[in-house]
Short mmCIF file of C-alpha atoms and ligand atoms in Angstrom, two decimals:
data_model
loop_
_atom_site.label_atom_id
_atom_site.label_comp_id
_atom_site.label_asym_id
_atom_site.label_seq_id
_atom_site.Cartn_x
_atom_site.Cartn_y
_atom_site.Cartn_z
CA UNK A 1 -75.13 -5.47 -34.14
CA UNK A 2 -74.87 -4.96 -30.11
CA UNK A 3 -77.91 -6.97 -29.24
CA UNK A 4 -77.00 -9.45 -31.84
CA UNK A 5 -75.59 -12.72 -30.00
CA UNK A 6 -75.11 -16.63 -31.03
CA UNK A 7 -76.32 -18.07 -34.38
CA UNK A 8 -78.08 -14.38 -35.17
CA UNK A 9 -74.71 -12.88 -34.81
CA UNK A 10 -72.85 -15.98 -36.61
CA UNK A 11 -75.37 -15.69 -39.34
CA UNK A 12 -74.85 -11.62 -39.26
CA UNK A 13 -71.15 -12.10 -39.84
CA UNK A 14 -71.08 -14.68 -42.61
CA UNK A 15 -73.53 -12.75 -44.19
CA UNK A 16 -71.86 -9.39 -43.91
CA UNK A 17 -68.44 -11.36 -45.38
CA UNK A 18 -70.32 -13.13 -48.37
CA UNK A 19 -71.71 -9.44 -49.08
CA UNK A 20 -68.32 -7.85 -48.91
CA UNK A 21 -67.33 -10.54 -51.42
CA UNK A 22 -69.86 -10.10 -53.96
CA UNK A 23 -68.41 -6.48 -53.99
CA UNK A 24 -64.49 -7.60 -54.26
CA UNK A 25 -65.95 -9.88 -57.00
CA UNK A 26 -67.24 -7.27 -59.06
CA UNK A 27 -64.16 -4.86 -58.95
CA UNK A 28 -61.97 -7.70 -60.23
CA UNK A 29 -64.34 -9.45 -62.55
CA UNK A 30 -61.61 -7.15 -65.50
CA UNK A 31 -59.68 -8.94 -67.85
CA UNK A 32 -56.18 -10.07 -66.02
CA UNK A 33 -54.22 -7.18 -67.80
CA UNK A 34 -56.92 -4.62 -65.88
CA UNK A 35 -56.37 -6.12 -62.94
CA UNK A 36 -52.22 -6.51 -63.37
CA UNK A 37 -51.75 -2.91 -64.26
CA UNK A 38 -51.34 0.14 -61.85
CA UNK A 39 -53.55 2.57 -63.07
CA UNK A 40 -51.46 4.99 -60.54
CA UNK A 41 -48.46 5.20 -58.49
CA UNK A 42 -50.96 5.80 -55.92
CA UNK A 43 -52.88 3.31 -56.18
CA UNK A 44 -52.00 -0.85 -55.70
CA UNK A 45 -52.84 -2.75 -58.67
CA UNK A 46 -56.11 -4.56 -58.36
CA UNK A 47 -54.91 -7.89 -57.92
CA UNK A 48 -52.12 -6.71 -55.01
CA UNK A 49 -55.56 -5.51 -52.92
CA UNK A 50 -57.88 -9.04 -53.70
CA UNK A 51 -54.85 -11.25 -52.44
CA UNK A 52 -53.84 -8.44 -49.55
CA UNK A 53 -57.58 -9.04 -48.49
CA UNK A 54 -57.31 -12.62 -47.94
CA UNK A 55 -53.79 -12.38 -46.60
CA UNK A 56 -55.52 -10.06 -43.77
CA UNK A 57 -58.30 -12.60 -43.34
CA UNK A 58 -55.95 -15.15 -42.95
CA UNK A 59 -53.41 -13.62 -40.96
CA UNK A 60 -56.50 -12.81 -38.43
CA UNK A 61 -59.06 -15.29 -38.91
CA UNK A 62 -57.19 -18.57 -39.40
CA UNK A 63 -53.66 -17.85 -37.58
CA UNK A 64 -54.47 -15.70 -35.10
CA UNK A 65 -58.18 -16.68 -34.03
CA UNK A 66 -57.83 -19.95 -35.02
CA UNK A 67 -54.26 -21.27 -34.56
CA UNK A 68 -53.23 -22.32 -37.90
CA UNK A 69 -49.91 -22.34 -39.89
CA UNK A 70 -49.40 -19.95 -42.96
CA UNK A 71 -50.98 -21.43 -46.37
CA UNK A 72 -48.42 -19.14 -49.09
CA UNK A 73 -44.34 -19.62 -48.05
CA UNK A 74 -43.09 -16.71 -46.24
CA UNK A 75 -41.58 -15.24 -49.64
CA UNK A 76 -45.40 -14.82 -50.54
CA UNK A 77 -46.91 -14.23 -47.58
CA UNK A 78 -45.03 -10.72 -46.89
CA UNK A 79 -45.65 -9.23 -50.08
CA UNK A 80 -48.61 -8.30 -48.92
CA UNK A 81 -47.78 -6.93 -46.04
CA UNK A 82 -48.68 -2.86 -46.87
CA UNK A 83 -46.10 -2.04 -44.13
CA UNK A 84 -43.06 -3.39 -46.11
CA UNK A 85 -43.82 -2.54 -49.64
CA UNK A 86 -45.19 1.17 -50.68
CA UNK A 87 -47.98 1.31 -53.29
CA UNK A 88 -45.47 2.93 -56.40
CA UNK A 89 -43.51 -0.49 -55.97
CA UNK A 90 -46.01 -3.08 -55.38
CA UNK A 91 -46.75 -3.52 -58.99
CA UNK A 92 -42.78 -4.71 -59.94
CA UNK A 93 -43.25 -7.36 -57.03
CA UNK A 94 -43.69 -11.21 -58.00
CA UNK A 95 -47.06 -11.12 -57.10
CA UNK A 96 -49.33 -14.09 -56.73
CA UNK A 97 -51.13 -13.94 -60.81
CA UNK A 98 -54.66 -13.35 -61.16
CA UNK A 99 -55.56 -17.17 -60.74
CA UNK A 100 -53.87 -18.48 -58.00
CA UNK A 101 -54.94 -14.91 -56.29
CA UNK A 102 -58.56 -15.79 -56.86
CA UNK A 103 -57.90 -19.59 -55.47
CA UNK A 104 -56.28 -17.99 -52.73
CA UNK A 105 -58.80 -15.81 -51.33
CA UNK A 106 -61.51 -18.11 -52.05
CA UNK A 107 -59.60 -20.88 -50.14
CA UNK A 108 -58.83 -18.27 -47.24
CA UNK A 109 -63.04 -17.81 -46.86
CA UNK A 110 -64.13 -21.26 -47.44
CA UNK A 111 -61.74 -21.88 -44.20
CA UNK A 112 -63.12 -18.94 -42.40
CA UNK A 113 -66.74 -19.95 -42.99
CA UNK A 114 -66.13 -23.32 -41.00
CA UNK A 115 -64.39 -21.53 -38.46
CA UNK A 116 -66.81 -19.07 -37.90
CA UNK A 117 -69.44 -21.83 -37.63
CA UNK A 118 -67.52 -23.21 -34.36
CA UNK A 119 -65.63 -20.95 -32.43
CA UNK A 120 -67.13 -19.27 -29.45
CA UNK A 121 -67.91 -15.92 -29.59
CA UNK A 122 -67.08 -15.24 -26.09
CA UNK A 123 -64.16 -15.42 -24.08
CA UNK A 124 -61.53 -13.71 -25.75
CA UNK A 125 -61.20 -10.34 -26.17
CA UNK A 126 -60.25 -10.31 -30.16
CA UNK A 127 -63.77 -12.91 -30.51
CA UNK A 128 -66.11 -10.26 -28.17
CA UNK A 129 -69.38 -9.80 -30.29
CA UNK A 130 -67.85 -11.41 -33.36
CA UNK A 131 -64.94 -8.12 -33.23
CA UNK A 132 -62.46 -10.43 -34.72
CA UNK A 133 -64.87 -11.06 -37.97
CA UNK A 134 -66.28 -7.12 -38.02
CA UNK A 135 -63.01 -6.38 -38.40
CA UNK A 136 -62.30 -8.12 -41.69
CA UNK A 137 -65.45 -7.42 -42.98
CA UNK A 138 -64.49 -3.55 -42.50
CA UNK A 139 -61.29 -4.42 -44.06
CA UNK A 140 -62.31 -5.62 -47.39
CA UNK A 141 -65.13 -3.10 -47.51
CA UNK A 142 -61.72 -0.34 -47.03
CA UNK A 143 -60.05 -2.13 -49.78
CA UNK A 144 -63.28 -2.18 -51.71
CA UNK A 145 -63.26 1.33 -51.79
CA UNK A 146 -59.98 1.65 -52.43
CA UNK A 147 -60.59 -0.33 -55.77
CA UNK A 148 -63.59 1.79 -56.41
CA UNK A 149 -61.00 4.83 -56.41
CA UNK A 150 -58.39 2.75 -58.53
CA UNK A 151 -61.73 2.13 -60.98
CA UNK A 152 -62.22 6.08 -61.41
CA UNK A 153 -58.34 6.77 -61.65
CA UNK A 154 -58.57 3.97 -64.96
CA UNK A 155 -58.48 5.56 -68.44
CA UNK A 156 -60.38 3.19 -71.23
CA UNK A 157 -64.11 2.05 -71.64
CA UNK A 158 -66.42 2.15 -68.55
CA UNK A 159 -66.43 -1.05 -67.01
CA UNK A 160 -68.98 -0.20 -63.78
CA UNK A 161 -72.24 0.92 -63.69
CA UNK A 162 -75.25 2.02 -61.37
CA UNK A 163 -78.32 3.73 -61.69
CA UNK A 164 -77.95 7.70 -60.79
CA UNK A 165 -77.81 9.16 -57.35
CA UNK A 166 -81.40 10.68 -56.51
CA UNK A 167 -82.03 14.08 -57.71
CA UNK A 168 -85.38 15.38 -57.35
CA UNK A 169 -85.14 17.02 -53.71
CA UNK A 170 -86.31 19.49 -51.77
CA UNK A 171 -83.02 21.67 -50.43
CA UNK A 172 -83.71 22.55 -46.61
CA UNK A 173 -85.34 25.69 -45.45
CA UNK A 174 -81.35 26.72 -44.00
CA UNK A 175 -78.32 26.67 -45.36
CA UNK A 176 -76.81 26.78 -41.93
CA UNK A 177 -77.97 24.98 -38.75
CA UNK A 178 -76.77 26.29 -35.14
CA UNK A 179 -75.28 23.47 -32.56
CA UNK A 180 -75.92 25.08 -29.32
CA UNK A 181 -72.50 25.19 -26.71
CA UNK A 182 -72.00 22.40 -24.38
CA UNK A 183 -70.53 18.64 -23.63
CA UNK A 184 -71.49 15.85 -25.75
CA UNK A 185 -69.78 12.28 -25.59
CA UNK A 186 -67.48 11.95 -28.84
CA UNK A 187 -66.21 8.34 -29.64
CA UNK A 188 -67.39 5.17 -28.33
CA UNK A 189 -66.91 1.86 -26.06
CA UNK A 190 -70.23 0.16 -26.89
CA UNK A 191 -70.20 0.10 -30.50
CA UNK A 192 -69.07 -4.06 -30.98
CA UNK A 193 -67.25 -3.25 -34.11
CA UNK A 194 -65.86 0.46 -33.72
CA UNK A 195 -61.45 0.56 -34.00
CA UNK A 196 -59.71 1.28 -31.46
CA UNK A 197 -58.89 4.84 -32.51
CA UNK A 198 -62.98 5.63 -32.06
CA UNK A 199 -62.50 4.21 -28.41
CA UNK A 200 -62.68 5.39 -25.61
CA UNK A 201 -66.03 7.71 -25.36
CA UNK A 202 -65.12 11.28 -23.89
CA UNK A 203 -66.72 14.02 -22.96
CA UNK A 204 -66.05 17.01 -25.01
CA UNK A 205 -67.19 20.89 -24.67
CA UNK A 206 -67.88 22.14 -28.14
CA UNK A 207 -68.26 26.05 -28.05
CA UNK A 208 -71.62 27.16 -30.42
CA UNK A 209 -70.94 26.90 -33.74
CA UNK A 210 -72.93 27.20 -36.89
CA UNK A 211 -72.33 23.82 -39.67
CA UNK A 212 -73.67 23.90 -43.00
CA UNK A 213 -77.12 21.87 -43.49
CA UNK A 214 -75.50 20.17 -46.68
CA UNK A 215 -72.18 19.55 -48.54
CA UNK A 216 -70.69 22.01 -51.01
CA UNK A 217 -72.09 21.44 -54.12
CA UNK A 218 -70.43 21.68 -57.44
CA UNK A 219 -72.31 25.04 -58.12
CA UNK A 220 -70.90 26.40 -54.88
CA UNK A 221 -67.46 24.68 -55.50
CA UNK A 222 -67.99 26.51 -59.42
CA UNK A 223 -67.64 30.17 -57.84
CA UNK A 224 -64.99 29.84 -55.93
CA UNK A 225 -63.44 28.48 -59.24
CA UNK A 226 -64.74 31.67 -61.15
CA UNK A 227 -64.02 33.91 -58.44
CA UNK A 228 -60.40 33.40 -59.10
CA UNK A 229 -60.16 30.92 -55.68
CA UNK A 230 -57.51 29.36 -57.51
CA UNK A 231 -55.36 31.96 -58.43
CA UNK A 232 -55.36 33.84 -55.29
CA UNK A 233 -52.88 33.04 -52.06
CA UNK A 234 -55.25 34.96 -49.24
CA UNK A 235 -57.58 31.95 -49.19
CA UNK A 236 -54.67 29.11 -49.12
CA UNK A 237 -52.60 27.51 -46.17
CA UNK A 238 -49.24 28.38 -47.11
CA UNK A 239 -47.63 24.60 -48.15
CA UNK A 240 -51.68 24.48 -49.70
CA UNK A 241 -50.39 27.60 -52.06
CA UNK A 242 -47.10 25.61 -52.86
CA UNK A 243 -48.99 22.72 -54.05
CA UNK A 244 -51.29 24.35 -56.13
CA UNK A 245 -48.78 26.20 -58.01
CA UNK A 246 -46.78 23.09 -58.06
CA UNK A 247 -49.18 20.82 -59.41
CA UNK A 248 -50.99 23.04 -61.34
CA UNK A 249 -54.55 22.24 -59.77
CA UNK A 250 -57.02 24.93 -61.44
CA UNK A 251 -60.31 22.76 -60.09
CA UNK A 252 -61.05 19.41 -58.62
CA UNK A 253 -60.08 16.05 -59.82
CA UNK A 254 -61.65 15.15 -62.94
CA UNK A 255 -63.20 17.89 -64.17
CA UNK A 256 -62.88 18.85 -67.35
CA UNK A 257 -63.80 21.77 -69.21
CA UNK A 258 -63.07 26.06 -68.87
CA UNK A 259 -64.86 29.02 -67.70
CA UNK A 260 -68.66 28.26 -67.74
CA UNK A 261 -68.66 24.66 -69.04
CA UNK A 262 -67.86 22.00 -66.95
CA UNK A 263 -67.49 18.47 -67.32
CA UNK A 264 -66.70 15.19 -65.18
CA UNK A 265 -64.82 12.23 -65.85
CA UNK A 266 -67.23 9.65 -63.50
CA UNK A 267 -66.16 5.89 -64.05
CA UNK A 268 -64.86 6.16 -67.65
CA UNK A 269 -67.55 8.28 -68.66
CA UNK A 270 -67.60 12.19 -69.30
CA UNK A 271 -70.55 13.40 -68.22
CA UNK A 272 -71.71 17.22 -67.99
CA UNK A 273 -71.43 18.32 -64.24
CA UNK A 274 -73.97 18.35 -62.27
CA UNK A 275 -74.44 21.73 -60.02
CA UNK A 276 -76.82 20.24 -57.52
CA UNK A 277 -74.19 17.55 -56.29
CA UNK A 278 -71.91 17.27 -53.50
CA UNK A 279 -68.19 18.03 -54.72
CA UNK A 280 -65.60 15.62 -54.78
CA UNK A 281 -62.12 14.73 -55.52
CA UNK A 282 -61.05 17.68 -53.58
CA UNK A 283 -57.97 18.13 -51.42
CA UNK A 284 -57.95 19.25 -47.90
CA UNK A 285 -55.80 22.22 -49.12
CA UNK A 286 -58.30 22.82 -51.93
CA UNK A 287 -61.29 22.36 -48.81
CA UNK A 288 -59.55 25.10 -46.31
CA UNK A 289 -59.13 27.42 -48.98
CA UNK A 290 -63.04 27.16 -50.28
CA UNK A 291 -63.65 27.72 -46.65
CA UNK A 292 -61.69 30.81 -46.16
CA UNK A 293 -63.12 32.00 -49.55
CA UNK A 294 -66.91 31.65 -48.57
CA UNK A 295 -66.18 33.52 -45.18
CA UNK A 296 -65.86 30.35 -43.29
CA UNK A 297 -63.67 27.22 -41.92
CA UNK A 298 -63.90 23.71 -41.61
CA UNK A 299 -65.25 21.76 -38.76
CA UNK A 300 -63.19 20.13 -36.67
CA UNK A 301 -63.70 16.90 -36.04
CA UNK A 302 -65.58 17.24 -32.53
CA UNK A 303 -68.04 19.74 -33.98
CA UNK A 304 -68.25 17.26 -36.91
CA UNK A 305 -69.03 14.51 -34.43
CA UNK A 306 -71.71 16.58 -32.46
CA UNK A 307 -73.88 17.96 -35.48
CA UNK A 308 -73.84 14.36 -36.15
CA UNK A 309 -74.84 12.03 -33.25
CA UNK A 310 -75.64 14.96 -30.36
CA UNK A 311 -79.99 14.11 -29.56
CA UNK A 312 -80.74 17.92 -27.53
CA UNK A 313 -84.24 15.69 -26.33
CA UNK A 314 -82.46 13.33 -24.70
CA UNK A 315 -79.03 14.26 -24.56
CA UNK A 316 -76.99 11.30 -25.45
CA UNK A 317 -75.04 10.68 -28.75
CA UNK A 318 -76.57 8.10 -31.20
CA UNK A 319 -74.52 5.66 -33.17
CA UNK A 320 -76.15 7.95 -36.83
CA UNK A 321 -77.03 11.35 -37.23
CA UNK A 322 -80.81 9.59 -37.54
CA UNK A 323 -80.92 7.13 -34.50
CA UNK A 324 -78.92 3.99 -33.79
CA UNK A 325 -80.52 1.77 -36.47
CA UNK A 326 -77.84 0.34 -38.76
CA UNK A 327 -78.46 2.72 -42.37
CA UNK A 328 -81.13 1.69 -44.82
CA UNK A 329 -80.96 3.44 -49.05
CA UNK A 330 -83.64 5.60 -46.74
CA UNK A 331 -81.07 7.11 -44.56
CA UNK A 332 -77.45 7.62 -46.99
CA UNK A 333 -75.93 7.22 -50.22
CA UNK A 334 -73.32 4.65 -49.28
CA UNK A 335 -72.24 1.10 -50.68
CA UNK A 336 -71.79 1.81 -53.84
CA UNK A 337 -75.65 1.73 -54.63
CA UNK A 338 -74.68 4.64 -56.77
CA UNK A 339 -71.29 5.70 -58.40
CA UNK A 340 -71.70 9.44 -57.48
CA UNK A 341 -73.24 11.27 -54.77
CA UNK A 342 -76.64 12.42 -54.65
CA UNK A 343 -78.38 15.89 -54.91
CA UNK A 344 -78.38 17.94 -52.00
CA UNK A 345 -81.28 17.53 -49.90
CA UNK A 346 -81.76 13.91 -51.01
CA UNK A 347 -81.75 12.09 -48.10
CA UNK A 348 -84.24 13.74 -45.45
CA UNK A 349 -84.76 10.36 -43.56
CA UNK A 350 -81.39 10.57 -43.17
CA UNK A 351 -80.34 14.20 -41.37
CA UNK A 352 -79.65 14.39 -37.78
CA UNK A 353 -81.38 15.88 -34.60
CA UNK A 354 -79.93 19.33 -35.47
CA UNK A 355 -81.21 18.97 -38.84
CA UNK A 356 -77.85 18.39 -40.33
CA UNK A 357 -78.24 16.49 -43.87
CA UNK A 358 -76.49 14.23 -45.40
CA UNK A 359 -73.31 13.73 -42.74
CA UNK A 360 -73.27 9.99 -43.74
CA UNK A 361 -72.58 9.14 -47.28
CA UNK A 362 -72.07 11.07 -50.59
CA UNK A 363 -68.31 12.11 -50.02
CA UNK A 364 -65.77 11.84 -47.04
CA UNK A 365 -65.66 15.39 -45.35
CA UNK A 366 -62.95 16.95 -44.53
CA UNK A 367 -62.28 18.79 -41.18
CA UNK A 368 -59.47 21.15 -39.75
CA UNK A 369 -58.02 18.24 -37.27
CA UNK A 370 -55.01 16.08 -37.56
CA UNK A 371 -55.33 12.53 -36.43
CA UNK A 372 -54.56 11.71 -32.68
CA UNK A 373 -55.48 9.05 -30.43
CA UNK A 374 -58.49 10.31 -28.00
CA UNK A 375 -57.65 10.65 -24.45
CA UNK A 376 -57.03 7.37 -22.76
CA UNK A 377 -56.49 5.57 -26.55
CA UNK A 378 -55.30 2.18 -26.63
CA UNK A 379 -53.67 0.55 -29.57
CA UNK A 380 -55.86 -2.70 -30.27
CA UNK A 381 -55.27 -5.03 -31.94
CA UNK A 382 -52.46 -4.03 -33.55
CA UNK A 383 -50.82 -0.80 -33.52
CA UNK A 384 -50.24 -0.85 -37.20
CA UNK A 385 -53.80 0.05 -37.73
CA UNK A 386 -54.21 3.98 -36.72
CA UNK A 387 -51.83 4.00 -33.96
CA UNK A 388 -48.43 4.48 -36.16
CA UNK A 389 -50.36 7.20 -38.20
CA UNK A 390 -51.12 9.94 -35.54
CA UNK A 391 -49.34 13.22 -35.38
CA UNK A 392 -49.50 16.46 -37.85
CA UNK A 393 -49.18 14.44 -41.16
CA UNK A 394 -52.59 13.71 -41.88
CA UNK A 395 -55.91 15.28 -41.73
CA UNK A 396 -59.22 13.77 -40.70
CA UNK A 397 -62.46 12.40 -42.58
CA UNK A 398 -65.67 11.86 -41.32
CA UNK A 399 -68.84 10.49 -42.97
CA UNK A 400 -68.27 8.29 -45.90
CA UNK A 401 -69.00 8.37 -49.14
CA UNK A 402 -71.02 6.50 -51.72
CA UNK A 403 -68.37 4.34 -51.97
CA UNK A 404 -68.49 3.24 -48.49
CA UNK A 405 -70.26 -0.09 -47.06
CA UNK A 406 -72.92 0.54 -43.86
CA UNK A 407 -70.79 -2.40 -42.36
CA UNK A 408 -67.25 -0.02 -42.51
CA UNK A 409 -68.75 3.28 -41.38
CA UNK A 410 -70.79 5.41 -38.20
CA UNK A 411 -70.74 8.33 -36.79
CA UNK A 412 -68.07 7.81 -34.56
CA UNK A 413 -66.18 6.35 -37.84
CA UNK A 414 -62.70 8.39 -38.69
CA UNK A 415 -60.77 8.13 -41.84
CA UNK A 416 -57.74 9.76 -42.57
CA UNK A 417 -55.31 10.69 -45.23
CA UNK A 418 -52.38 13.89 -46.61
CA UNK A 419 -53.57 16.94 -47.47
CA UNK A 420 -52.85 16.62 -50.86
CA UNK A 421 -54.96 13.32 -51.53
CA UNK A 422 -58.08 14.08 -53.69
CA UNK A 423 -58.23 10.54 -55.50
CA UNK A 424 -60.21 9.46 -52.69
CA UNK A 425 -64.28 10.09 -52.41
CA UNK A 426 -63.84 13.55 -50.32
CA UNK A 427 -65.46 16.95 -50.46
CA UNK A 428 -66.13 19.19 -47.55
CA UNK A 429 -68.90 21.25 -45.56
CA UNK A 430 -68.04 24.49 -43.92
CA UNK A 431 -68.76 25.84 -40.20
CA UNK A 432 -68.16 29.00 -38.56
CA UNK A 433 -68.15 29.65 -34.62
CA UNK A 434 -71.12 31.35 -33.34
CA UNK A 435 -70.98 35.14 -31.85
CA UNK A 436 -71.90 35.73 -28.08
CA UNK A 437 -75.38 36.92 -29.27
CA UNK A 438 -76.15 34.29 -31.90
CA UNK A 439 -75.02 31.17 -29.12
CA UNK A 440 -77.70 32.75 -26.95
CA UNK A 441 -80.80 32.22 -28.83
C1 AVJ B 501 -58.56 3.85 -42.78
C2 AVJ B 501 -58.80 4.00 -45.14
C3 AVJ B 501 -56.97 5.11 -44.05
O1 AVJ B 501 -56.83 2.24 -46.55
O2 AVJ B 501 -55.11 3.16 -45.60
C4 AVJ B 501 -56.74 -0.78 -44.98
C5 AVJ B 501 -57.67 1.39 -43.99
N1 AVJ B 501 -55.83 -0.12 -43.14
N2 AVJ B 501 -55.79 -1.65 -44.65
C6 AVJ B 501 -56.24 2.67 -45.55
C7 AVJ B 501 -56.77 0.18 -44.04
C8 AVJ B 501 -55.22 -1.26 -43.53
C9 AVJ B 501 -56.94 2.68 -44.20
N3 AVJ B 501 -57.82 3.90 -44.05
FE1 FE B 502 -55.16 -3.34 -45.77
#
């Protein structure tokens, strides 16, 4: 959207709201007790996110960019405010009910649409290339997500469907690429819609490494399982080895099944697993230990970033491991086209200069780093958005999944979340550092 300006750009935003709609609509088009009931302590109930996602537009869009005075009494208003009431409690709240939730939001966009009609795009900082807007757009497409997730935590009768992820595909001639030693420029300050913990753009040194050309599949997640990966402490961090005795985890969320016969619980249905697919519903303990078991480690997020965006020809980062054009169904499984991700090897239009496949979409990947602010970060808009998050307690995700909108995610994108989180859409690849004689080929 850089180039984009005037009515294009007004027309690009209202467009990229309406489709981030059409998306909330369909993960709350459930009966009223669906959407009252919390399917997990982790989770919000559905109806706490659709009225938190207006409350956000509003709170941005109509009071902030536009001036205006509250539309629900303060009482309301701040029960939706994620900072003051934890997920396990929201559901005993006196939340807004399903109806006036719906008349809510819908009231909060009709407003929005007029204002977005008028007000200059220019000017103010929060309003530079429609920021203000891209920002609420990536909002509800988070949330969106994060219903998606609530969806696959339900128990009961299917209630989403999509066709399946491709499978026919060629896997690539490697299973490992090399990323040659050297600076690249990690993070951004061009990108119009990127958050403030992707700004500023640095330059970074990344020593050779070696990153895997795909995601662990289930088949290679399946013999670590067999190998006894579960049962044995030399491949676990040490709180890693805690949890997994503690909670009992013998194999990623969802599956069900023993020894050679695996099944998945995807969406309400149980369906045999498929080995050629990307894992998921793994936790970044369960991801370092698969590592250490196959010989290897995560990336961190820099050599994430650089198998990603770094062009060798030219020597510049793009905006997508395949160029700087916004992502087509050609390039990624993401926005929920599919409700699983795809066979390795899927998406060839899609891998980047290195010849690194399938970095965007599928599943969130995990890497080694904890979440800081880059050098020279500034909290903007508000610090409540990464700012109050960075420090050792949570690890980093790069990539998306297929549950993730093209408007909410790039390569200079970064998610984040505990270690022990595997309800969201995240598996891992692995990387090792390169030897003297193998970084000068
Ligand atoms: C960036 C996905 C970690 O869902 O907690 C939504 C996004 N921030 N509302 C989250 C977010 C405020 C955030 N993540
Ligand atoms: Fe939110």
């Amino acid at each position: 959207p850089a180039e984009l300006e005037g009515a294009e750009l007004r027309e690009r935003l209202a467009g990229d709201l309406i489709r981030a709609r059409e998306r909330t609509k369909r993960l709350t088009e459930v009966e009223d007790a669906e959407l009252l009931h919390q399917h997990s302590p982790l989770m919000s109930p559905l109806v706490w996110d659709l009225a938190h996602i207006g409350n956000q537009e509003e709170l941005w869009l109509l009071r902030d960019v536009d001036g205006r005075d509250p539309l629900l009494p303060e009482t309301v208003d701040q029960l939706y405010d994620a900072f003051q009431h934890a997920r396990s409690e929201r559901p005993k709240l006196p939340l807004l009910e399903p109806v006036p939730s719906r008349r809510y939001v819908d009231d909060v966009r009709g407003k929005v649409l007029d204002v977005l009609e008028r007000i200059p795009l220019h000017g103010r900082p929060l309003l530079e290339k429609g920021f203000a807007f891209g920002m609420i757009v990536q909002h509800e497409q988070q949330h969106d997500e994060t219903m998606l997730a609530t969806h696959q935590l339900r128990v009961g009768q299917a209630l989403l469907t999509a066709p399946p992820a491709p499978r026919a595909a060629e896997l690539p001639a490697t299973r490992e690429v090399l990323i040659p030693g050297g600076r690249f420029t990690m993070g951004t300050d061009i990108e119009p819609w990127a958050l403030d913990n992707e700004r500023p753009a640095h330059a970074v040194d990344v020593p050779a490494f070696f990153i895997d050309t795909t995601p662990v599949s289930n088949a290679d997640y399946l013999s670590f399982i067999q190998d006894g990966g579960y049962q044995d402490p030399r491949w676990w961090h040490p709180e890693g080895w805690e949890h997994v005795k503690s909670a009992g985890l013998v194999a990623p969320q969802f599956w069900v099944g023993a020894g050679e016969k695996w099944f998945r619980k995807v969406f309400g249905r149980t369906e045999p697993l498929r080995l050629d697919q990307a894992v998921v519903h793994v936790c970044w303990y369960e991801a370092d230990a698969y590592a250490r078991w196959s010989g290897r480690r995560l990336p961190t997020e820099a050599e994430w970033e650089k198998a990603a965006r770094f062009d060798p020809a030219t020597g510049r980062s793009r905006r997508f491991p395949w160029g700087d054009d916004d992502p087509t169904s050609e390039h990624a499984n993401l926005g929920q086209q599919h409700l699983e991700p795809a066979a390795a090897g899927a998406y060839p239009a899609g891998r980047s200069a290195h010849g690194v496949h399938q970095l965007m979409g599928d599943v969130w990947e995990w890497t080694s780093s904890t979440f800081r602010g880059y050098p020279g970060f500034r909290a903007w808009p508000y610090r409540e958005y990464s700012e109050v998050f960075f420090g050792s307690d949570y690890r980093v995700l790069r990539g998306g999944s297929f549950g993730s909108d093209p408007s909410a995610v790039r390569a200079t994108f970064r998610n984040w979340d505990y270690p022990i989180r595997r309800q969201i859409f995240a598996g891992l690849r692995t990387a090792r550092s390169a030897t003297r004689e193998e970084a000068h080929v």
